[in-house]
Amino acid sequence: MTTEHATGGHAGPANATEYIQHHLSHLNSAGDVVSPNSINLDTFWISLILGFVFLGMFYMASRRATAGVPGKLQNFVEWVMEMVNETVNSAFHAKSKVIAPLAITIFVWVWLMNAMDFLPVDLLPKVLSWFGVHKLRVVPTADVNHTFGMSIGVLLCIIGFSIKAKGAGGWTKELFTAPFHAHGTVGTIILAPINFIFQMLELFAKPISLSLRLFGNMYAGELIFILIALLPWWAQWLLGGPWAIFHILIVTLQAFVFMALTVVYLALAVEKH
């Protein structure tokens, strides 16, 4: 659980406000200075480590795969792949060798980052404080910079898939001729700027909605766990347990939604309008 259940209390900041501010502060490359060029090091390193955890887990499962009775890891990996493949097959009807691996990577990686919310609030920050690191946020997807970064990657995939399916000329033409079509040169010219504006709004609304949906849900969950950690130990167990169980659904659902919407957006990108 992401509360102080396991430690039976918290120590550090003098009051609740300082405690919340401390737990919502990132380990930043610029220290306490607010800079547009700074990097949230905790988000970067934790997401990177979890990425390698994902690769290692699936690589290990592939090495241990057997045609006989599968082990627990193989069962889990096969279940994830079947679930993701069903989603891809139902939404993406074009041929692509990339879409299924991309969807699996998104789902598992986002789930692992979301699942960091189940660690006790003070566990990793306390451990790293012994080594002189006094700020740490352990849920990368509760950092809007990270969710926007992932959504920009999705945006680039949308553009890339669209150009591959329609050609650079076809994609460019579509930007000025859809969603409103005209049967004549004059009408096409008049509608071209309107179509372009609508296309840009649609194109950029997709990654923005993806990033904000994931960020909002995970930030809210993180904040609730922090608030629960401020309660007496018995209240932490009373409230934190049910919330942690419910949060399992949120963590999984948000990873699935991010993956499923990415597949849907890529399917729309290869369709001709």
Protein backbone atom coordinates (compact mmCIF):
# COMPACT_ATOMS: atom_id res chain seq x y z
CA MET A 1 0.00 0.00 0.00
CA THR A 2 1.10 3.54 -0.58
CA THR A 3 0.43 4.65 2.96
CA GLU A 4 2.42 4.52 6.12
CA HIS A 5 0.70 1.26 7.12
CA ALA A 6 3.92 -0.67 7.12
CA THR A 7 5.83 1.83 9.22
CA GLY A 8 3.11 2.86 11.60
CA GLY A 9 3.60 6.61 11.25
CA HIS A 10 5.70 9.20 9.54
CA ALA A 11 8.47 11.54 10.47
CA GLY A 12 10.09 14.50 8.80
CA PRO A 13 8.12 17.63 7.93
CA ALA A 14 6.72 19.55 10.88
CA ASN A 15 3.08 19.69 9.77
CA ALA A 16 0.61 18.25 7.29
CA THR A 17 1.10 21.01 4.72
CA GLU A 18 4.87 20.56 4.66
CA TYR A 19 4.43 16.79 4.52
CA ILE A 20 2.18 17.02 1.45
CA GLN A 21 4.42 19.57 -0.25
CA HIS A 22 7.46 17.41 0.44
CA HIS A 23 5.87 14.30 -1.09
CA LEU A 24 4.69 16.24 -4.14
CA SER A 25 8.15 17.69 -4.82
CA HIS A 26 10.30 16.13 -7.52
CA LEU A 27 14.00 15.35 -7.40
CA ASN A 28 14.92 18.00 -9.94
CA SER A 29 18.17 18.43 -11.86
CA ALA A 30 18.08 22.17 -11.06
CA GLY A 31 17.54 21.62 -7.33
CA ASP A 32 15.02 24.06 -5.86
CA VAL A 33 15.34 26.42 -8.83
CA VAL A 34 12.39 26.39 -11.23
CA SER A 35 13.83 26.10 -14.72
CA PRO A 36 12.26 25.08 -18.06
CA ASN A 37 15.49 23.25 -18.89
CA SER A 38 15.47 21.11 -15.75
CA ILE A 39 14.60 17.42 -15.61
CA ASN A 40 12.63 15.53 -12.98
CA LEU A 41 15.29 12.94 -12.26
CA ASP A 42 13.03 10.72 -10.19
CA THR A 43 10.53 10.41 -13.05
CA PHE A 44 13.31 9.74 -15.56
CA TRP A 45 15.19 7.09 -13.61
CA ILE A 46 12.18 5.24 -12.22
CA SER A 47 10.48 5.04 -15.63
CA LEU A 48 13.76 3.91 -17.21
CA ILE A 49 14.31 1.20 -14.60
CA LEU A 50 10.73 -0.03 -15.00
CA GLY A 51 11.25 -0.13 -18.75
CA PHE A 52 14.18 -2.49 -18.24
CA VAL A 53 12.08 -4.50 -15.77
CA PHE A 54 9.47 -4.96 -18.52
CA LEU A 55 12.08 -6.01 -21.08
CA GLY A 56 13.78 -8.37 -18.64
CA MET A 57 10.51 -9.97 -17.58
CA PHE A 58 9.35 -10.65 -21.14
CA TYR A 59 12.80 -11.79 -22.22
CA MET A 60 12.92 -14.23 -19.31
CA ALA A 61 9.45 -15.50 -20.20
CA SER A 62 10.50 -16.06 -23.82
CA ARG A 63 13.60 -17.99 -22.71
CA ARG A 64 11.58 -20.17 -20.37
CA ALA A 65 8.66 -20.73 -22.75
CA THR A 66 7.70 -24.34 -23.12
CA ALA A 67 5.12 -26.28 -25.10
CA GLY A 68 4.35 -28.30 -22.01
CA VAL A 69 2.84 -27.05 -18.75
CA PRO A 70 3.62 -23.32 -18.63
CA GLY A 71 4.94 -21.64 -15.51
CA LYS A 72 3.33 -18.68 -13.76
CA LEU A 73 5.43 -16.11 -15.60
CA GLN A 74 4.64 -17.66 -18.97
CA ASN A 75 0.94 -17.78 -18.09
CA PHE A 76 0.98 -14.11 -17.13
CA VAL A 77 2.84 -13.00 -20.27
CA GLU A 78 0.58 -15.09 -22.52
CA TRP A 79 -2.50 -13.64 -20.82
CA VAL A 80 -1.24 -10.08 -21.37
CA MET A 81 -0.41 -10.80 -25.01
CA GLU A 82 -3.78 -12.42 -25.69
CA MET A 83 -5.64 -9.52 -24.07
CA VAL A 84 -3.68 -6.92 -26.01
CA ASN A 85 -3.95 -8.89 -29.29
CA GLU A 86 -7.74 -9.05 -28.90
CA THR A 87 -7.84 -5.28 -28.45
CA VAL A 88 -5.57 -4.71 -31.45
CA ASN A 89 -7.49 -7.11 -33.71
CA SER A 90 -10.84 -5.53 -32.81
CA ALA A 91 -9.68 -1.94 -33.43
CA PHE A 92 -6.83 -2.04 -35.94
CA HIS A 93 -7.71 -3.73 -39.24
CA ALA A 94 -4.71 -2.72 -41.35
CA LYS A 95 -1.56 -4.85 -41.56
CA SER A 96 1.31 -3.83 -39.28
CA LYS A 97 4.11 -5.70 -37.53
CA VAL A 98 4.60 -2.81 -35.12
CA ILE A 99 1.17 -2.21 -33.63
CA ALA A 100 0.93 -5.32 -31.41
CA PRO A 101 4.43 -5.01 -29.85
CA LEU A 102 3.79 -1.28 -29.38
CA ALA A 103 0.47 -1.94 -27.63
CA ILE A 104 2.00 -4.58 -25.35
CA THR A 105 4.88 -2.26 -24.45
CA ILE A 106 2.52 0.62 -23.65
CA PHE A 107 0.20 -1.48 -21.49
CA VAL A 108 2.85 -3.23 -19.41
CA TRP A 109 5.14 -0.20 -19.03
CA VAL A 110 2.31 2.14 -18.03
CA TRP A 111 0.93 -0.48 -15.64
CA LEU A 112 4.32 -0.87 -13.94
CA MET A 113 4.67 2.90 -13.54
CA ASN A 114 1.13 3.18 -12.18
CA ALA A 115 1.76 0.28 -9.80
CA MET A 116 4.52 2.23 -8.04
CA ASP A 117 1.61 3.87 -6.25
CA PHE A 118 1.24 0.69 -4.16
CA LEU A 119 4.57 1.20 -2.39
CA PRO A 120 4.34 2.84 1.05
CA VAL A 121 4.45 6.61 0.71
CA ASP A 122 7.60 7.01 2.82
CA LEU A 123 9.43 3.81 1.87
CA LEU A 124 11.66 4.83 -1.04
CA PRO A 125 11.98 8.49 0.03
CA LYS A 126 13.15 7.29 3.46
CA VAL A 127 15.66 4.84 1.99
CA LEU A 128 17.14 7.42 -0.39
CA SER A 129 17.29 10.04 2.37
CA TRP A 130 20.00 7.86 3.96
CA PHE A 131 22.06 8.60 0.84
CA GLY A 132 21.41 12.33 0.82
CA VAL A 133 18.42 12.34 -1.55
CA HIS A 134 15.62 14.21 0.24
CA LYS A 135 13.01 14.53 -2.52
CA LEU A 136 11.47 11.70 -4.50
CA ARG A 137 8.19 10.99 -6.26
CA VAL A 138 7.93 7.35 -7.21
CA VAL A 139 4.97 7.39 -9.63
CA PRO A 140 6.20 8.57 -13.06
CA THR A 141 2.68 8.76 -14.48
CA ALA A 142 1.72 11.27 -11.76
CA ASP A 143 4.16 13.66 -13.43
CA VAL A 144 2.43 15.56 -16.24
CA ASN A 145 5.77 16.02 -18.01
CA HIS A 146 6.09 12.26 -18.41
CA THR A 147 2.52 11.65 -19.58
CA PHE A 148 2.88 14.48 -22.09
CA GLY A 149 6.17 12.97 -23.26
CA MET A 150 4.49 9.63 -23.88
CA SER A 151 1.57 11.29 -25.66
CA ILE A 152 3.98 13.17 -27.94
CA GLY A 153 5.43 9.78 -28.86
CA VAL A 154 1.91 8.63 -29.71
CA LEU A 155 1.41 11.79 -31.78
CA LEU A 156 4.54 11.03 -33.80
CA CYS A 157 3.30 7.47 -34.32
CA ILE A 158 -0.05 8.80 -35.56
CA ILE A 159 1.67 11.04 -38.09
CA GLY A 160 4.09 8.29 -39.12
CA PHE A 161 1.37 5.65 -39.58
CA SER A 162 -0.75 8.12 -41.54
CA ILE A 163 2.08 9.06 -43.92
CA LYS A 164 3.02 5.40 -44.42
CA ALA A 165 -0.57 4.46 -45.27
CA LYS A 166 -1.44 7.46 -47.46
CA GLY A 167 1.92 8.81 -48.57
CA ALA A 168 3.23 12.25 -47.72
CA GLY A 169 1.16 13.82 -50.50
CA GLY A 170 -2.02 12.00 -49.52
CA TRP A 171 -1.64 12.93 -45.86
CA THR A 172 -0.97 16.58 -46.71
CA LYS A 173 -3.94 16.66 -49.07
CA GLU A 174 -6.19 15.21 -46.40
CA LEU A 175 -5.20 18.00 -44.00
CA PHE A 176 -6.88 20.50 -46.34
CA THR A 177 -9.75 18.44 -47.78
CA ALA A 178 -11.28 16.72 -44.74
CA PRO A 179 -13.58 16.59 -42.84
CA PHE A 180 -15.49 19.02 -45.11
CA HIS A 181 -15.39 18.08 -48.78
CA ALA A 182 -16.12 20.35 -51.74
CA HIS A 183 -16.83 19.52 -55.40
CA GLY A 184 -14.94 22.28 -57.10
CA THR A 185 -11.75 24.28 -57.02
CA VAL A 186 -13.32 27.37 -55.44
CA GLY A 187 -15.07 25.41 -52.73
CA THR A 188 -11.93 23.41 -52.00
CA ILE A 189 -9.89 26.60 -51.61
CA ILE A 190 -12.49 28.19 -49.34
CA LEU A 191 -12.76 25.12 -47.10
CA ALA A 192 -9.02 24.41 -47.02
CA PRO A 193 -8.15 26.67 -44.03
CA ILE A 194 -11.22 25.49 -42.11
CA ASN A 195 -10.33 21.86 -42.73
CA PHE A 196 -6.73 22.48 -41.70
CA ILE A 197 -7.80 24.08 -38.41
CA PHE A 198 -10.12 21.17 -37.62
CA GLN A 199 -7.43 18.64 -38.54
CA MET A 200 -4.92 20.33 -36.23
CA LEU A 201 -7.44 20.50 -33.40
CA GLU A 202 -8.23 16.80 -33.81
CA LEU A 203 -4.56 15.85 -34.14
CA PHE A 204 -3.38 17.64 -31.00
CA ALA A 205 -6.49 16.93 -28.93
CA LYS A 206 -5.67 13.21 -28.98
CA PRO A 207 -2.29 13.34 -27.19
CA ILE A 208 -3.49 16.06 -24.82
CA SER A 209 -6.50 13.99 -23.73
CA LEU A 210 -4.30 10.88 -23.41
CA SER A 211 -1.77 12.61 -21.19
CA LEU A 212 -4.21 14.52 -18.98
CA ARG A 213 -6.47 11.51 -18.40
CA LEU A 214 -3.59 9.34 -17.18
CA PHE A 215 -1.94 12.14 -15.21
CA GLY A 216 -5.16 13.25 -13.52
CA ASN A 217 -6.13 9.78 -12.32
CA MET A 218 -2.67 8.87 -11.04
CA TYR A 219 -2.04 12.26 -9.41
CA ALA A 220 -5.37 12.02 -7.59
CA GLY A 221 -4.57 8.49 -6.41
CA GLU A 222 -1.13 9.54 -5.21
CA LEU A 223 -2.58 12.50 -3.32
CA ILE A 224 -5.20 10.36 -1.60
CA PHE A 225 -2.53 7.91 -0.42
CA ILE A 226 -0.50 10.83 0.96
CA LEU A 227 -3.54 12.16 2.82
CA ILE A 228 -4.24 8.70 4.25
CA ALA A 229 -0.62 8.52 5.45
CA LEU A 230 -1.30 11.58 7.64
CA LEU A 231 -3.93 9.68 9.63
CA PRO A 232 -3.26 7.59 12.76
CA TRP A 233 -1.91 4.10 11.99
CA TRP A 234 -5.22 2.36 12.70
CA ALA A 235 -7.08 4.72 10.33
CA GLN A 236 -4.43 4.11 7.69
CA TRP A 237 -5.20 0.40 7.73
CA LEU A 238 -8.96 1.04 7.86
CA LEU A 239 -9.05 3.43 4.91
CA GLY A 240 -5.87 2.58 3.06
CA GLY A 241 -6.66 -1.11 2.58
CA PRO A 242 -9.97 -0.64 0.72
CA TRP A 243 -8.55 2.27 -1.29
CA ALA A 244 -5.49 0.22 -2.29
CA ILE A 245 -7.74 -2.62 -3.47
CA PHE A 246 -9.90 -0.21 -5.46
CA HIS A 247 -6.78 1.47 -6.83
CA ILE A 248 -5.69 -1.83 -8.40
CA LEU A 249 -8.64 -1.39 -10.76
CA ILE A 250 -7.67 2.23 -11.50
CA VAL A 251 -4.03 1.34 -12.15
CA THR A 252 -4.97 -1.44 -14.57
CA LEU A 253 -7.81 0.45 -16.21
CA GLN A 254 -5.70 3.54 -16.92
CA ALA A 255 -2.94 1.43 -18.47
CA PHE A 256 -5.52 -0.34 -20.63
CA VAL A 257 -7.22 2.92 -21.67
CA PHE A 258 -3.92 4.51 -22.68
CA MET A 259 -3.04 1.44 -24.74
CA ALA A 260 -6.51 1.01 -26.28
CA LEU A 261 -6.86 4.67 -27.27
CA THR A 262 -3.41 4.61 -28.83
CA VAL A 263 -4.47 1.64 -30.98
CA VAL A 264 -7.74 3.37 -31.93
CA TYR A 265 -5.93 6.59 -32.86
CA LEU A 266 -3.45 4.68 -35.01
CA ALA A 267 -6.33 2.81 -36.67
CA LEU A 268 -7.98 6.13 -37.51
CA ALA A 269 -4.66 7.43 -38.82
CA VAL A 270 -4.43 4.75 -41.54
CA GLU A 271 -8.03 5.15 -42.68
CA LYS A 272 -8.73 7.33 -45.69
CA HIS A 273 -11.33 10.04 -45.20
